DNA sequence: GTCTACATATCGATT
DNA sequence: AATCGATGTGTAGAC
């Protein structure tokens, strides 16, 4: 990895056109040839970048560019998409290279999978007398997150999301339409369960007779698991 | 901005739990206190990070951690969400600080806005005899990208996407349902236009009587505009 | 390989 | 401030 701090301007042409006026920035050159242009603030997203696979070539500035104070030009191109990034460097303030090796990668514990497991174990949260049929109940158009039965024995299809958005309601609606055509299952009611349900999504769901259930993730996972080992 | 190359392991606890085993990585500390952990490959997304506003504090390793070879511990916390990132440093290979100043920011020309403008100008792409009524035609549930009339004078609602996904079809469906209840407009037909339409989305759209239109962005914008100035 | 769903998404426009 | 839609989305899993 090569790290360069430089006063530079940047131009990108590809799926859109973008320009960065002259300023001091970090240029991060990764081992796979990709380039990231970072400022000293904002989120993890670079101001501009080029994704691998791509190739960097340095271009000699012409007389006009030299007059403008440009000492070096980097041209990064991606063969497949014809995207191109051009960095015009006015002054290099730092330049260092480092050997990092291959990264073992991130190990993560997901949220939706964990939520699904917890809700399956705590199926009473759907209401008194509910019983679990199965998780990932398969239908022709995809798996329903949880299938349960209510106290009266009627089928209940549960769609789970971390954030309950309008497309989650649409998804559950499609499942319900399909399942209600199956005489072995019908009538099937729907429950839209999420840590947080957007007002628009709630309105749409309730308008369609779908029950909304807000889940308290922290309460469900309790206080004694691996999640809290850092604190 | 402070740049540190170090052998380290990283733990994150917040909306999920994640762990990075020991390896050599770049730690980027931005002026706003945010921290990015980058490997020497992959995309522009860091392996792990903490978004601003957050605060970094260094913690003294205890005896057990010193035995394990840890020389320094960084603890980055976000006050509002209680997210926490812990970096355990085994060896520092590089450490430098740089003054970057505030970035003037990115100037970009969007894609969907540009596509919409081009399609409005080239409304014949919808079919012979089509005329533009207006862009961003307002309805109770939001603006329809383009409203036009076909050769017979019937209303045509166009939903425009760069990538035609299933939720674009759902969105257009909601607009069509609403608009077809308006006697001044009905009957309204739908056109789902995108640079690329996913098969599932196409199937759903055609099943609902919505016409699909694949747009050639390059052909629409021609070859003589600012897009090509870099080449 | 393609395609679909999810994300510690981030980001801007608009209400 | 909250919400919605787009993103040069990226990324992992299923088929």
GROMACS .gro file of N, CA and C (backbone and C1' of nucleotides) in nm, chain A residues 12 15-16 45 48-51 83 138 198-200, chain D residues 2-12 14-15:
model
  130
   12UNK      N    1  -1.322   1.250  -1.268
   12UNK     CA    2  -1.372   1.114  -1.292
   12UNK      C    3  -1.471   1.117  -1.407
   15UNK      N    4  -1.968   0.626  -1.511
   15UNK     CA    5  -2.114   0.625  -1.506
   15UNK      C    6  -2.166   0.764  -1.476
   16UNK      N    7  -2.082   0.850  -1.423
   16UNK     CA    8  -2.115   0.992  -1.409
   16UNK      C    9  -1.987   1.070  -1.427
   45UNK      N   10  -1.669   0.669   0.313
   45UNK     CA   11  -1.669   0.672   0.167
   45UNK      C   12  -1.567   0.774   0.117
   48UNK      N   13  -1.358   1.018  -0.399
   48UNK     CA   14  -1.356   0.959  -0.530
   48UNK      C   15  -1.267   0.836  -0.524
   49UNK      N   16  -1.283   0.747  -0.620
   49UNK     CA   17  -1.207   0.621  -0.612
   49UNK      C   18  -1.213   0.549  -0.747
   50UNK      N   19  -1.133   0.443  -0.757
   50UNK     CA   20  -1.145   0.351  -0.869
   50UNK      C   21  -1.135   0.211  -0.815
   51UNK      N   22  -1.235   0.129  -0.847
   51UNK     CA   23  -1.240  -0.006  -0.794
   51UNK      C   24  -1.154  -0.100  -0.878
   83UNK      N   25  -1.427   0.319  -1.728
   83UNK     CA   26  -1.422   0.427  -1.629
   83UNK      C   27  -1.280   0.481  -1.623
  138UNK      N   28  -4.057  -2.249   0.276
  138UNK     CA   29  -4.038  -2.227   0.132
  138UNK      C   30  -4.171  -2.213   0.057
  198UNK      N   31  -4.124   0.208   0.978
  198UNK     CA   32  -4.148   0.341   0.924
  198UNK      C   33  -4.299   0.367   0.916
  199UNK      N   34  -4.340   0.490   0.946
  199UNK     CA   35  -4.483   0.522   0.947
  199UNK      C   36  -4.553   0.484   0.817
  200UNK      N   37  -4.490   0.515   0.702
  200UNK     CA   38  -4.550   0.480   0.573
  200UNK      C   39  -4.571   0.330   0.561
  479DA       P   40  -3.531   1.281   1.489
  479DA     O5'   41  -3.615   1.244   1.359
  479DA     C5'   42  -3.753   1.281   1.353
  479DA     C4'   43  -3.810   1.249   1.217
  479DA     C3'   44  -3.781   1.108   1.166
  479DA     O3'   45  -3.900   1.056   1.109
  479DA     C1'   46  -3.713   1.266   1.005
  480DT       P   47  -3.916   0.901   1.082
  480DT     O5'   48  -3.953   0.897   0.927
  480DT     C5'   49  -4.023   1.010   0.870
  480DT     C4'   50  -4.001   1.011   0.721
  480DT     C3'   51  -3.968   0.876   0.659
  480DT     O3'   52  -4.049   0.857   0.544
  480DT     C1'   53  -3.814   1.035   0.587
  481DC       P   54  -4.068   0.715   0.480
  481DC     O5'   55  -4.042   0.745   0.326
  481DC     C5'   56  -4.068   0.877   0.274
  481DC     C4'   57  -3.992   0.898   0.146
  481DC     C3'   58  -3.961   0.769   0.069
  481DC     O3'   59  -3.987   0.787  -0.068
  481DC     C1'   60  -3.761   0.885   0.115
  482DG       P   61  -3.999   0.660  -0.161
  482DG     O5'   62  -3.876   0.681  -0.260
  482DG     C5'   63  -3.861   0.806  -0.328
  482DG     C4'   64  -3.720   0.820  -0.378
  482DG     C3'   65  -3.667   0.700  -0.457
  482DG     O3'   66  -3.605   0.747  -0.576
  482DG     C1'   67  -3.517   0.755  -0.285
  483DA       P   68  -3.545   0.642  -0.677
  483DA     O5'   69  -3.390   0.676  -0.671
  483DA     C5'   70  -3.347   0.810  -0.697
  483DA     C4'   71  -3.197   0.821  -0.683
  483DA     C3'   72  -3.116   0.719  -0.763
  483DA     O3'   73  -3.001   0.784  -0.815
  483DA     C1'   74  -3.061   0.701  -0.535
  484DT       P   75  -2.903   0.709  -0.907
  484DT     O5'   76  -2.784   0.669  -0.806
  484DT     C5'   77  -2.720   0.770  -0.731
  484DT     C4'   78  -2.606   0.711  -0.651
  484DT     C3'   79  -2.522   0.604  -0.724
  484DT     O3'   80  -2.384   0.627  -0.697
  484DT     C1'   81  -2.598   0.520  -0.519
  485DG       P   82  -2.312   0.761  -0.748
  485DG     O5'   83  -2.237   0.710  -0.878
  485DG     C5'   84  -2.307   0.651  -0.985
  485DG     C4'   85  -2.232   0.530  -1.035
  485DG     C3'   86  -2.223   0.416  -0.934
  485DG     O3'   87  -2.230   0.290  -1.002
  485DG     C1'   88  -2.006   0.494  -0.982
  486DT       P   89  -2.383   0.216  -1.000
  486DT     O5'   90  -2.400   0.206  -0.842
  486DT     C5'   91  -2.335   0.104  -0.767
  486DT     C4'   92  -2.286   0.161  -0.637
  486DT     C3'   93  -2.217   0.057  -0.551
  486DT     O3'   94  -2.076   0.078  -0.568
  486DT     C1'   95  -2.393   0.161  -0.428
  487DG       P   96  -1.985  -0.046  -0.618
  487DG     O5'   97  -1.957  -0.123  -0.482
  487DG     C5'   98  -1.895  -0.055  -0.375
  487DG     C4'   99  -1.905  -0.141  -0.250
  487DG     C3'  100  -1.847  -0.281  -0.265
  487DG     O3'  101  -1.789  -0.320  -0.141
  487DG     C1'  102  -2.078  -0.297  -0.220
  488DT       P  103  -1.698  -0.451  -0.138
  488DT     O5'  104  -1.797  -0.564  -0.082
  488DT     C5'  105  -1.874  -0.538   0.034
  488DT     C4'  106  -1.964  -0.655   0.063
  488DT     C3'  107  -1.909  -0.792   0.019
  488DT     O3'  108  -1.915  -0.882   0.127
  488DT     C1'  109  -2.131  -0.763  -0.057
  489DA       P  110  -1.829  -1.018   0.118
  489DA     O5'  111  -1.938  -1.128   0.159
  489DA     C5'  112  -2.030  -1.097   0.262
  489DA     C4'  113  -2.160  -1.173   0.241
  489DA     C3'  114  -2.141  -1.322   0.211
  489DA     O3'  115  -2.236  -1.396   0.285
  489DA     C1'  116  -2.273  -1.223   0.043
  491DA       P  117  -2.732  -1.957   0.113
  491DA     O5'  118  -2.824  -1.957  -0.017
  491DA     C5'  119  -2.935  -1.867  -0.023
  491DA     C4'  120  -2.999  -1.874  -0.161
  491DA     C3'  121  -3.010  -2.015  -0.217
  491DA     O3'  122  -3.136  -2.031  -0.282
  491DA     C1'  123  -2.882  -1.880  -0.364
  492DC       P  124  -3.183  -2.178  -0.322
  492DC     O5'  125  -3.184  -2.174  -0.482
  492DC     C5'  126  -3.234  -2.059  -0.550
  492DC     C4'  127  -3.185  -2.059  -0.693
  492DC     C3'  128  -3.179  -2.197  -0.757
  492DC     O3'  129  -3.251  -2.196  -0.879
  492DC     C1'  130  -2.975  -2.081  -0.790
   0.00000   0.00000   0.00000
